[in-house]
PDB file of C-alpha atoms and ligand atoms in Angstrom:
ATOM      1  CA  MET A  22     122.449  87.810  83.802  1.00  0.00           C
ATOM      2  CA  LYS A  23     119.123  86.506  82.577  1.00  0.00           C
ATOM      3  CA  LEU A  24     116.001  88.611  82.147  1.00  0.00           C
ATOM      4  CA  VAL A  25     112.531  87.203  82.404  1.00  0.00           C
ATOM      5  CA  TYR A  26     110.148  88.598  79.816  1.00  0.00           C
ATOM      6  CA  SER A  27     107.040  87.742  77.830  1.00  0.00           C
ATOM      7  CA  ASP A  28     105.286  89.685  75.079  1.00  0.00           C
ATOM      8  CA  HIS A  29     102.115  88.723  76.932  1.00  0.00           C
ATOM      9  CA  TYR A  30     103.020  90.867  79.966  1.00  0.00           C
ATOM     10  CA  ASP A  31     101.092  93.646  78.223  1.00  0.00           C
ATOM     11  CA  LEU A  32      97.906  94.172  80.236  1.00  0.00           C
ATOM     12  CA  HIS A  33      96.163  95.544  77.120  1.00  0.00           C
ATOM     13  CA  LEU A  34      94.872  98.621  78.910  1.00  0.00           C
ATOM     14  CA  GLY A  35      94.557 100.828  75.845  1.00  0.00           C
ATOM     15  CA  ASN A  36      94.528 104.542  76.599  1.00  0.00           C
ATOM     16  CA  HIS A  37      95.236 104.342  80.337  1.00  0.00           C
ATOM     17  CA  VAL A  38      97.573 106.188  82.701  1.00  0.00           C
ATOM     18  CA  PHE A  39      99.358 102.840  83.195  1.00  0.00           C
ATOM     19  CA  PRO A  40     101.433 102.414  79.999  1.00  0.00           C
ATOM     20  CA  SER A  41     101.148  98.651  79.814  1.00  0.00           C
ATOM     21  CA  THR A  42     103.157  98.555  76.599  1.00  0.00           C
ATOM     22  CA  LYS A  43     106.142  99.647  78.710  1.00  0.00           C
ATOM     23  CA  TYR A  44     107.441  96.100  79.153  1.00  0.00           C
ATOM     24  CA  ARG A  45     107.873  95.612  75.411  1.00  0.00           C
ATOM     25  CA  LEU A  46     109.331  99.113  74.989  1.00  0.00           C
ATOM     26  CA  ILE A  47     111.871  98.463  77.757  1.00  0.00           C
ATOM     27  CA  LYS A  48     112.892  95.144  76.231  1.00  0.00           C
ATOM     28  CA  GLU A  49     113.321  96.783  72.815  1.00  0.00           C
ATOM     29  CA  LYS A  50     115.351  99.668  74.236  1.00  0.00           C
ATOM     30  CA  LEU A  51     117.650  97.302  76.122  1.00  0.00           C
ATOM     31  CA  LEU A  52     118.245  95.250  72.979  1.00  0.00           C
ATOM     32  CA  GLN A  53     118.703  98.327  70.775  1.00  0.00           C
ATOM     33  CA  GLU A  54     121.227  99.846  73.142  1.00  0.00           C
ATOM     34  CA  LYS A  55     122.946  96.462  73.478  1.00  0.00           C
ATOM     35  CA  VAL A  56     122.596  96.481  77.244  1.00  0.00           C
ATOM     36  CA  ILE A  57     121.345  92.922  76.800  1.00  0.00           C
ATOM     37  CA  GLN A  58     121.531  90.254  74.095  1.00  0.00           C
ATOM     38  CA  PRO A  59     118.469  88.331  72.866  1.00  0.00           C
ATOM     39  CA  GLU A  60     119.811  85.084  74.338  1.00  0.00           C
ATOM     40  CA  GLN A  61     119.632  86.579  77.843  1.00  0.00           C
ATOM     41  CA  LEU A  62     115.833  86.741  77.670  1.00  0.00           C
ATOM     42  CA  VAL A  63     113.938  83.857  79.171  1.00  0.00           C
ATOM     43  CA  GLU A  64     110.222  83.256  78.802  1.00  0.00           C
ATOM     44  CA  PRO A  65     108.347  82.516  82.032  1.00  0.00           C
ATOM     45  CA  ALA A  66     105.716  79.844  82.483  1.00  0.00           C
ATOM     46  CA  PRO A  67     102.540  81.212  84.028  1.00  0.00           C
ATOM     47  CA  ALA A  68     102.205  80.645  87.759  1.00  0.00           C
ATOM     48  CA  THR A  69      99.962  77.682  88.481  1.00  0.00           C
ATOM     49  CA  ASP A  70      96.688  78.194  90.304  1.00  0.00           C
ATOM     50  CA  ASP A  71      98.286  76.322  93.222  1.00  0.00           C
ATOM     51  CA  ASP A  72     101.067  78.922  93.283  1.00  0.00           C
ATOM     52  CA  VAL A  73      98.546  81.757  93.219  1.00  0.00           C
ATOM     53  CA  ALA A  74      96.567  80.068  96.010  1.00  0.00           C
ATOM     54  CA  LEU A  75      99.612  80.335  98.281  1.00  0.00           C
ATOM     55  CA  VAL A  76      98.633  84.011  98.589  1.00  0.00           C
ATOM     56  CA  HIS A  77      95.182  84.589  97.125  1.00  0.00           C
ATOM     57  CA  ASP A  78      91.764  83.348  98.230  1.00  0.00           C
ATOM     58  CA  ALA A  79      90.205  80.527  96.206  1.00  0.00           C
ATOM     59  CA  ASP A  80      87.046  82.548  95.620  1.00  0.00           C
ATOM     60  CA  TYR A  81      88.994  85.491  94.164  1.00  0.00           C
ATOM     61  CA  ILE A  82      91.040  83.182  91.902  1.00  0.00           C
ATOM     62  CA  TRP A  83      87.875  81.518  90.650  1.00  0.00           C
ATOM     63  CA  LYS A  84      86.249  84.863  89.866  1.00  0.00           C
ATOM     64  CA  LEU A  85      89.331  86.010  87.946  1.00  0.00           C
ATOM     65  CA  ARG A  86      89.504  82.745  86.018  1.00  0.00           C
ATOM     66  CA  HIS A  87      85.821  82.766  85.114  1.00  0.00           C
ATOM     67  CA  GLY A  88      85.202  86.461  84.517  1.00  0.00           C
ATOM     68  CA  LYS A  89      82.909  86.679  87.535  1.00  0.00           C
ATOM     69  CA  LEU A  90      84.249  89.742  89.330  1.00  0.00           C
ATOM     70  CA  SER A  91      81.532  92.240  90.219  1.00  0.00           C
ATOM     71  CA  SER A  92      81.643  95.673  88.619  1.00  0.00           C
ATOM     72  CA  VAL A  93      82.666  97.088  92.006  1.00  0.00           C
ATOM     73  CA  GLU A  94      85.585  94.663  92.172  1.00  0.00           C
ATOM     74  CA  VAL A  95      86.702  95.619  88.652  1.00  0.00           C
ATOM     75  CA  LEU A  96      86.399  99.338  89.489  1.00  0.00           C
ATOM     76  CA  ARG A  97      88.588  98.803  92.526  1.00  0.00           C
ATOM     77  CA  MET A  98      91.290  97.194  90.357  1.00  0.00           C
ATOM     78  CA  GLU A  99      91.211 100.355  88.209  1.00  0.00           C
ATOM     79  CA  VAL A 100      92.087  98.299  85.134  1.00  0.00           C
ATOM     80  CA  PRO A 101      89.590  96.786  82.686  1.00  0.00           C
ATOM     81  CA  TYR A 102      89.038  93.050  83.023  1.00  0.00           C
ATOM     82  CA  SER A 103      89.986  90.953  79.986  1.00  0.00           C
ATOM     83  CA  ALA A 104      91.306  87.511  79.125  1.00  0.00           C
ATOM     84  CA  GLU A 105      94.613  89.206  78.208  1.00  0.00           C
ATOM     85  CA  LEU A 106      94.766  90.802  81.658  1.00  0.00           C
ATOM     86  CA  VAL A 107      94.324  87.424  83.345  1.00  0.00           C
ATOM     87  CA  GLN A 108      96.996  85.861  81.147  1.00  0.00           C
ATOM     88  CA  ALA A 109      99.366  88.773  81.834  1.00  0.00           C
ATOM     89  CA  VAL A 110      99.057  88.656  85.618  1.00  0.00           C
ATOM     90  CA  TRP A 111      99.471  84.878  85.837  1.00  0.00           C
ATOM     91  CA  LEU A 112     102.556  85.176  83.598  1.00  0.00           C
ATOM     92  CA  SER A 113     103.940  88.073  85.642  1.00  0.00           C
ATOM     93  CA  ALA A 114     103.650  85.968  88.796  1.00  0.00           C
ATOM     94  CA  GLY A 115     105.414  83.090  87.044  1.00  0.00           C
ATOM     95  CA  GLY A 116     108.034  85.622  85.934  1.00  0.00           C
ATOM     96  CA  SER A 117     108.703  86.780  89.476  1.00  0.00           C
ATOM     97  CA  ILE A 118     109.008  83.174  90.674  1.00  0.00           C
ATOM     98  CA  LEU A 119     111.570  82.577  87.910  1.00  0.00           C
ATOM     99  CA  ALA A 120     113.428  85.833  88.669  1.00  0.00           C
ATOM    100  CA  GLY A 121     113.644  84.732  92.301  1.00  0.00           C
ATOM    101  CA  ARG A 122     115.086  81.356  91.279  1.00  0.00           C
ATOM    102  CA  LEU A 123     117.594  83.009  88.955  1.00  0.00           C
ATOM    103  CA  ALA A 124     118.624  85.357  91.745  1.00  0.00           C
ATOM    104  CA  LEU A 125     119.285  82.409  94.026  1.00  0.00           C
ATOM    105  CA  GLU A 126     121.331  80.668  91.321  1.00  0.00           C
ATOM    106  CA  GLU A 127     123.222  83.638  89.911  1.00  0.00           C
ATOM    107  CA  GLY A 128     123.050  86.395  92.530  1.00  0.00           C
ATOM    108  CA  LEU A 129     120.615  88.457  90.518  1.00  0.00           C
ATOM    109  CA  GLY A 130     117.424  87.955  88.549  1.00  0.00           C
ATOM    110  CA  VAL A 131     115.319  90.518  86.720  1.00  0.00           C
ATOM    111  CA  ASN A 132     111.675  90.305  85.824  1.00  0.00           C
ATOM    112  CA  ILE A 133     110.936  92.876  83.094  1.00  0.00           C
ATOM    113  CA  GLY A 134     107.544  93.231  84.724  1.00  0.00           C
ATOM    114  CA  GLY A 135     105.759  92.487  87.986  1.00  0.00           C
ATOM    115  CA  GLY A 136     105.810  94.402  91.251  1.00  0.00           C
ATOM    116  CA  PHE A 137     102.019  94.447  91.642  1.00  0.00           C
ATOM    117  CA  HIS A 138     102.194  95.372  95.311  1.00  0.00           C
ATOM    118  CA  HIS A 139      98.642  96.681  95.793  1.00  0.00           C
ATOM    119  CA  ALA A 140      97.021  93.259  95.307  1.00  0.00           C
ATOM    120  CA  PHE A 141      95.526  91.703  98.461  1.00  0.00           C
ATOM    121  CA  PRO A 142      94.599  88.046  99.032  1.00  0.00           C
ATOM    122  CA  ASP A 143      90.919  88.677  98.312  1.00  0.00           C
ATOM    123  CA  HIS A 144      90.953  91.589  95.881  1.00  0.00           C
ATOM    124  CA  GLY A 145      92.941  93.647  93.416  1.00  0.00           C
ATOM    125  CA  GLU A 146      93.327  97.403  93.504  1.00  0.00           C
ATOM    126  CA  GLY A 147      95.489 100.218  92.157  1.00  0.00           C
ATOM    127  CA  PHE A 148      96.202  98.491  88.798  1.00  0.00           C
ATOM    128  CA  CYS A 149      97.325  95.335  90.643  1.00  0.00           C
ATOM    129  CA  VAL A 150      95.484  92.024  90.272  1.00  0.00           C
ATOM    130  CA  LEU A 151      97.832  89.347  91.665  1.00  0.00           C
ATOM    131  CA  ASN A 152     100.664  90.053  94.102  1.00  0.00           C
ATOM    132  CA  ASP A 153     103.434  88.432  92.053  1.00  0.00           C
ATOM    133  CA  VAL A 154     106.204  89.133  94.580  1.00  0.00           C
ATOM    134  CA  ALA A 155     104.249  87.573  97.454  1.00  0.00           C
ATOM    135  CA  ILE A 156     103.414  84.560  95.281  1.00  0.00           C
ATOM    136  CA  ALA A 157     107.090  84.170  94.358  1.00  0.00           C
ATOM    137  CA  ILE A 158     108.227  84.331  97.987  1.00  0.00           C
ATOM    138  CA  ARG A 159     105.638  81.775  99.065  1.00  0.00           C
ATOM    139  CA  ARG A 160     106.535  79.423  96.208  1.00  0.00           C
ATOM    140  CA  LEU A 161     110.286  79.638  96.903  1.00  0.00           C
ATOM    141  CA  GLN A 162     109.613  78.988 100.591  1.00  0.00           C
ATOM    142  CA  LYS A 163     107.394  76.039  99.700  1.00  0.00           C
ATOM    143  CA  ASP A 164     110.132  74.618  97.475  1.00  0.00           C
ATOM    144  CA  GLY A 165     112.547  74.868 100.401  1.00  0.00           C
ATOM    145  CA  LEU A 166     114.808  77.255  98.479  1.00  0.00           C
ATOM    146  CA  ILE A 167     114.525  80.022 101.079  1.00  0.00           C
ATOM    147  CA  GLU A 168     113.165  80.539 104.562  1.00  0.00           C
ATOM    148  CA  ARG A 169     113.543  84.284 104.954  1.00  0.00           C
ATOM    149  CA  ALA A 170     112.927  87.009 102.389  1.00  0.00           C
ATOM    150  CA  MET A 171     112.800  90.798 102.340  1.00  0.00           C
ATOM    151  CA  THR A 172     110.911  93.179 100.083  1.00  0.00           C
ATOM    152  CA  VAL A 173     112.446  96.573  99.343  1.00  0.00           C
ATOM    153  CA  ASP A 174     109.637  98.589  97.824  1.00  0.00           C
ATOM    154  CA  CYS A 175     110.741 101.907  96.321  1.00  0.00           C
ATOM    155  CA  ASP A 176     107.557 102.615  94.371  1.00  0.00           C
ATOM    156  CA  VAL A 177     106.191 106.046  95.330  1.00  0.00           C
ATOM    157  CA  HIS A 178     103.000 104.364  96.636  1.00  0.00           C
ATOM    158  CA  GLN A 179     103.052 102.285  99.798  1.00  0.00           C
ATOM    159  CA  GLY A 180     103.078  98.501  99.287  1.00  0.00           C
ATOM    160  CA  ASN A 181      99.788  97.935 101.078  1.00  0.00           C
ATOM    161  CA  GLY A 182      98.977  94.497  99.656  1.00  0.00           C
ATOM    162  CA  THR A 183     102.432  93.133 100.416  1.00  0.00           C
ATOM    163  CA  ALA A 184     102.348  94.604 103.935  1.00  0.00           C
ATOM    164  CA  ALA A 185      98.951  93.039 104.620  1.00  0.00           C
ATOM    165  CA  ILE A 186      99.945  89.632 103.229  1.00  0.00           C
ATOM    166  CA  PHE A 187     103.117  89.354 105.308  1.00  0.00           C
ATOM    167  CA  GLY A 188     101.899  91.179 108.425  1.00  0.00           C
ATOM    168  CA  GLY A 189     102.772  89.080 111.475  1.00  0.00           C
ATOM    169  CA  ASP A 190     104.938  86.691 109.412  1.00  0.00           C
ATOM    170  CA  GLU A 191     108.410  86.641 110.912  1.00  0.00           C
ATOM    171  CA  THR A 192     109.919  85.021 107.814  1.00  0.00           C
ATOM    172  CA  VAL A 193     109.316  88.003 105.541  1.00  0.00           C
ATOM    173  CA  TYR A 194     110.500  91.535 106.296  1.00  0.00           C
ATOM    174  CA  THR A 195     108.740  94.239 104.297  1.00  0.00           C
ATOM    175  CA  ILE A 196     110.158  97.707 103.642  1.00  0.00           C
ATOM    176  CA  SER A 197     108.234 100.441 101.886  1.00  0.00           C
ATOM    177  CA  ILE A 198     109.666 103.875 101.123  1.00  0.00           C
ATOM    178  CA  HIS A 199     106.834 106.007  99.778  1.00  0.00           C
ATOM    179  CA  GLN A 200     105.057 109.347  99.721  1.00  0.00           C
ATOM    180  CA  GLU A 201     102.867 109.660 102.805  1.00  0.00           C
ATOM    181  CA  ASN A 202     100.193 111.911 101.254  1.00  0.00           C
ATOM    182  CA  ASN A 203      99.293 109.625  98.404  1.00  0.00           C
ATOM    183  CA  TYR A 204      97.326 106.459  97.655  1.00  0.00           C
ATOM    184  CA  PRO A 205      96.842 104.000  99.339  1.00  0.00           C
ATOM    185  CA  TYR A 206      94.686 104.901 102.341  1.00  0.00           C
ATOM    186  CA  PRO A 207      94.919 103.295 104.823  1.00  0.00           C
ATOM    187  CA  LYS A 208      98.465 101.957 104.737  1.00  0.00           C
ATOM    188  CA  PRO A 209      98.697  98.616 106.560  1.00  0.00           C
ATOM    189  CA  PRO A 210     101.995  98.547 108.452  1.00  0.00           C
ATOM    190  CA  SER A 211     105.088  97.117 106.763  1.00  0.00           C
ATOM    191  CA  ASN A 212     107.962  96.025 109.012  1.00  0.00           C
ATOM    192  CA  LEU A 213     109.570  99.304 108.066  1.00  0.00           C
ATOM    193  CA  ASP A 214     107.564 102.126 106.520  1.00  0.00           C
ATOM    194  CA  VAL A 215     109.254 105.351 105.507  1.00  0.00           C
ATOM    195  CA  ASN A 216     106.644 108.059 105.002  1.00  0.00           C
ATOM    196  CA  LEU A 217     108.189 110.734 102.823  1.00  0.00           C
ATOM    197  CA  HIS A 218     106.843 114.269 102.731  1.00  0.00           C
ATOM    198  CA  ASN A 219     105.779 115.814  99.435  1.00  0.00           C
ATOM    199  CA  GLY A 220     108.506 117.057  97.161  1.00  0.00           C
ATOM    200  CA  VAL A 221     111.468 115.107  98.594  1.00  0.00           C
ATOM    201  CA  GLN A 222     114.498 115.517  96.329  1.00  0.00           C
ATOM    202  CA  ASP A 223     117.483 113.343  95.443  1.00  0.00           C
ATOM    203  CA  THR A 224     119.906 114.026  98.292  1.00  0.00           C
ATOM    204  CA  GLU A 225     117.418 113.591 101.101  1.00  0.00           C
ATOM    205  CA  TYR A 226     115.843 110.524  99.494  1.00  0.00           C
ATOM    206  CA  LEU A 227     119.141 108.766  98.895  1.00  0.00           C
ATOM    207  CA  THR A 228     120.325 109.385 102.457  1.00  0.00           C
ATOM    208  CA  ILE A 229     117.042 108.023 103.809  1.00  0.00           C
ATOM    209  CA  LEU A 230     117.313 104.966 101.543  1.00  0.00           C
ATOM    210  CA  GLU A 231     120.838 104.170 102.715  1.00  0.00           C
ATOM    211  CA  ASP A 232     119.880 104.556 106.379  1.00  0.00           C
ATOM    212  CA  THR A 233     116.762 102.453 105.908  1.00  0.00           C
ATOM    213  CA  LEU A 234     118.634  99.590 104.253  1.00  0.00           C
ATOM    214  CA  ASP A 235     121.366  99.699 106.898  1.00  0.00           C
ATOM    215  CA  GLU A 236     118.786  99.563 109.667  1.00  0.00           C
ATOM    216  CA  ALA A 237     116.765  96.747 108.109  1.00  0.00           C
ATOM    217  CA  LEU A 238     119.755  94.596 107.163  1.00  0.00           C
ATOM    218  CA  ALA A 239     121.187  94.953 110.661  1.00  0.00           C
ATOM    219  CA  GLU A 240     117.904  93.673 112.084  1.00  0.00           C
ATOM    220  CA  PHE A 241     116.958  90.938 109.607  1.00  0.00           C
ATOM    221  CA  HIS A 242     119.032  88.547 107.521  1.00  0.00           C
ATOM    222  CA  PRO A 243     117.123  87.562 104.369  1.00  0.00           C
ATOM    223  CA  GLN A 244     118.270  84.869 101.959  1.00  0.00           C
ATOM    224  CA  LEU A 245     116.661  86.746  99.083  1.00  0.00           C
ATOM    225  CA  ILE A 246     115.509  90.319  98.472  1.00  0.00           C
ATOM    226  CA  PHE A 247     112.785  91.353  96.076  1.00  0.00           C
ATOM    227  CA  TYR A 248     113.441  94.900  94.920  1.00  0.00           C
ATOM    228  CA  LEU A 249     110.390  96.770  93.591  1.00  0.00           C
ATOM    229  CA  ALA A 250     112.049  99.439  91.484  1.00  0.00           C
ATOM    230  CA  GLY A 251     109.053 101.694  90.871  1.00  0.00           C
ATOM    231  CA  ALA A 252     109.666 104.445  88.318  1.00  0.00           C
ATOM    232  CA  ASP A 253     107.074 106.738  89.891  1.00  0.00           C
ATOM    233  CA  PRO A 254     109.190 108.620  92.465  1.00  0.00           C
ATOM    234  CA  TYR A 255     110.276 110.591  89.350  1.00  0.00           C
ATOM    235  CA  ARG A 256     109.708 114.356  89.415  1.00  0.00           C
ATOM    236  CA  GLU A 257     107.645 114.206  86.188  1.00  0.00           C
ATOM    237  CA  ASP A 258     105.360 111.415  87.349  1.00  0.00           C
ATOM    238  CA  GLN A 259     101.617 112.007  87.029  1.00  0.00           C
ATOM    239  CA  LEU A 260     100.671 109.940  90.085  1.00  0.00           C
ATOM    240  CA  GLY A 261     103.578 110.767  92.355  1.00  0.00           C
ATOM    241  CA  GLY A 262     104.507 113.819  94.378  1.00  0.00           C
ATOM    242  CA  ILE A 263     108.187 113.395  95.107  1.00  0.00           C
ATOM    243  CA  LYS A 264     110.906 114.867  92.994  1.00  0.00           C
ATOM    244  CA  LEU A 265     113.687 112.469  92.084  1.00  0.00           C
ATOM    245  CA  THR A 266     115.646 113.194  88.918  1.00  0.00           C
ATOM    246  CA  LEU A 267     116.630 110.530  86.393  1.00  0.00           C
ATOM    247  CA  GLN A 268     120.112 110.585  87.898  1.00  0.00           C
ATOM    248  CA  GLY A 269     118.680 110.296  91.397  1.00  0.00           C
ATOM    249  CA  LEU A 270     116.738 107.206  90.389  1.00  0.00           C
ATOM    250  CA  GLU A 271     119.865 105.634  88.876  1.00  0.00           C
ATOM    251  CA  HIS A 272     121.689 106.356  92.110  1.00  0.00           C
ATOM    252  CA  ARG A 273     118.831 104.756  94.046  1.00  0.00           C
ATOM    253  CA  ASP A 274     119.205 101.519  92.084  1.00  0.00           C
ATOM    254  CA  ARG A 275     122.941 101.443  92.639  1.00  0.00           C
ATOM    255  CA  ILE A 276     122.503 101.933  96.393  1.00  0.00           C
ATOM    256  CA  VAL A 277     120.144  98.958  96.572  1.00  0.00           C
ATOM    257  CA  PHE A 278     122.518  96.746  94.576  1.00  0.00           C
ATOM    258  CA  GLU A 279     125.631  97.863  96.462  1.00  0.00           C
ATOM    259  CA  LYS A 280     124.114  97.451  99.921  1.00  0.00           C
ATOM    260  CA  THR A 281     122.826  93.992  99.128  1.00  0.00           C
ATOM    261  CA  ARG A 282     126.070  92.917  97.440  1.00  0.00           C
ATOM    262  CA  ALA A 283     127.994  94.011 100.531  1.00  0.00           C
ATOM    263  CA  LYS A 284     125.903  91.514 102.503  1.00  0.00           C
ATOM    264  CA  GLY A 285     126.031  88.805  99.818  1.00  0.00           C
ATOM    265  CA  ILE A 286     122.244  88.709  99.451  1.00  0.00           C
ATOM    266  CA  PRO A 287     120.723  87.728  96.077  1.00  0.00           C
ATOM    267  CA  VAL A 288     118.309  90.248  94.544  1.00  0.00           C
ATOM    268  CA  ALA A 289     115.304  89.724  92.298  1.00  0.00           C
ATOM    269  CA  VAL A 290     114.169  92.897  90.547  1.00  0.00           C
ATOM    270  CA  THR A 291     110.580  93.739  89.598  1.00  0.00           C
ATOM    271  CA  PHE A 292     109.361  97.029  88.132  1.00  0.00           C
ATOM    272  CA  ALA A 293     106.085  98.154  89.794  1.00  0.00           C
ATOM    273  CA  GLY A 294     104.631 101.545  88.738  1.00  0.00           C
ATOM    274  CA  GLY A 295     105.698 104.390  86.469  1.00  0.00           C
ATOM    275  CA  TYR A 296     103.425 107.104  85.055  1.00  0.00           C
ATOM    276  CA  ALA A 297     105.730 109.798  83.712  1.00  0.00           C
ATOM    277  CA  ARG A 298     104.135 112.430  81.486  1.00  0.00           C
ATOM    278  CA  HIS A 299     106.301 111.054  78.703  1.00  0.00           C
ATOM    279  CA  VAL A 300     106.240 107.245  78.507  1.00  0.00           C
ATOM    280  CA  ALA A 301     109.809 107.408  77.180  1.00  0.00           C
ATOM    281  CA  ASP A 302     110.925 108.602  80.637  1.00  0.00           C
ATOM    282  CA  THR A 303     109.271 105.653  82.374  1.00  0.00           C
ATOM    283  CA  VAL A 304     110.927 103.320  79.874  1.00  0.00           C
ATOM    284  CA  ARG A 305     114.268 104.998  80.452  1.00  0.00           C
ATOM    285  CA  ILE A 306     114.021 104.773  84.262  1.00  0.00           C
ATOM    286  CA  HIS A 307     113.246 101.044  84.155  1.00  0.00           C
ATOM    287  CA  SER A 308     115.944 100.454  81.510  1.00  0.00           C
ATOM    288  CA  ASN A 309     118.438 102.243  83.741  1.00  0.00           C
ATOM    289  CA  THR A 310     117.538  99.857  86.553  1.00  0.00           C
ATOM    290  CA  VAL A 311     118.394  96.940  84.269  1.00  0.00           C
ATOM    291  CA  LYS A 312     121.674  98.638  83.264  1.00  0.00           C
ATOM    292  CA  ALA A 313     122.610  99.030  86.916  1.00  0.00           C
ATOM    293  CA  ALA A 314     121.633  95.402  87.527  1.00  0.00           C
ATOM    294  CA  ALA A 315     123.809  94.274  84.606  1.00  0.00           C
ATOM    295  CA  GLU A 316     126.817  96.153  85.991  1.00  0.00           C
ATOM    296  CA  PHE A 317     126.157  94.640  89.378  1.00  0.00           C
ATOM    297  CA  ALA A 318     125.762  91.128  87.930  1.00  0.00           C
ATOM    298  CA  ALA A 319     129.065  91.465  86.097  1.00  0.00           C
ATOM    299  CA  SER A 320     130.772  92.150  89.402  1.00  0.00           C
ATOM    300  CA  VAL A 321     129.138  89.329  91.377  1.00  0.00           C
ATOM    301  CA  PRO A 322     131.242  86.193  91.694  1.00  0.00           C
ATOM    302  CA  GLY A 323     129.459  83.171  90.239  1.00  0.00           C
ATOM    303  CA  PRO A 324     128.827  79.977  92.180  1.00  0.00           C
ATOM    304  CA  ALA A 325     132.001  78.361  93.478  1.00  0.00           C
ATOM    305  CA  PRO A 326     133.362  75.664  91.097  1.00  0.00           C
ATOM    306  CA  GLN A 327     132.664  72.118  92.248  1.00  0.00           C
TER     307      GLN A 327
HETATM  308 ZN1   ZN B 416     103.217 103.344  92.322  1.00  0.00          ZN
END
């Protein structure tokens, strides 16, 4: 299994509820614990502006490139604008494109980053500037590598940008399992939205997840799934209000991998949010997702010999 990572994924947010150093901390933890070896890490190329334009409006791209966003637009992103931010989000989009390609080649690809599901074609919001998963899907479709894709968004916040981008597009099926009484408002409809009540715990959540995946995969047959493995459904999250334990989150990841393996569908993993009171918990949750992915990858048959 290969893992897509760049030291420049750091959004350089400083003292912010979004711990943007998490990508580096996750990579270091995975190496330290020997879950991965250094040679498994691959560096992404940034998405090209043509790739980004498959999803985002030319005017918005130009403003990002030239530092011309209005103060209102920057406030809406909820992250400070900087050259490092621009570099990070273009790289993250390139990383998700690469993770998607790796998934198609090897059954599974992991971007140690990405999942910026609140970004819309014409604006960023909720810490999300470019919708890397949407860009990756559009690029892979353009390259003729896939026709149909699915997003399985398990971040605690609804995937509003992704839902809006793919609304009415029969080639992409969007699933979002999220807390109803939480940002964003409004929530543009996904193909399948699961609105969870406050305080949902492991058993109920995991049953709902299994049922949701069964229902969606009976209805739609994707050639690739992007899994947004948000760490913020965790009970100690500062921006979430549902109550999964660390074990519950590990179980969640395994359900996603097992259900998709049963159908033979490649999976590209991205991380999305995570705002635990202790950053170490966020790092652990994301690292556990990679561990589960590694176990899954080890059990996936490789391409048939020629
Ligand atoms: Zn979130």
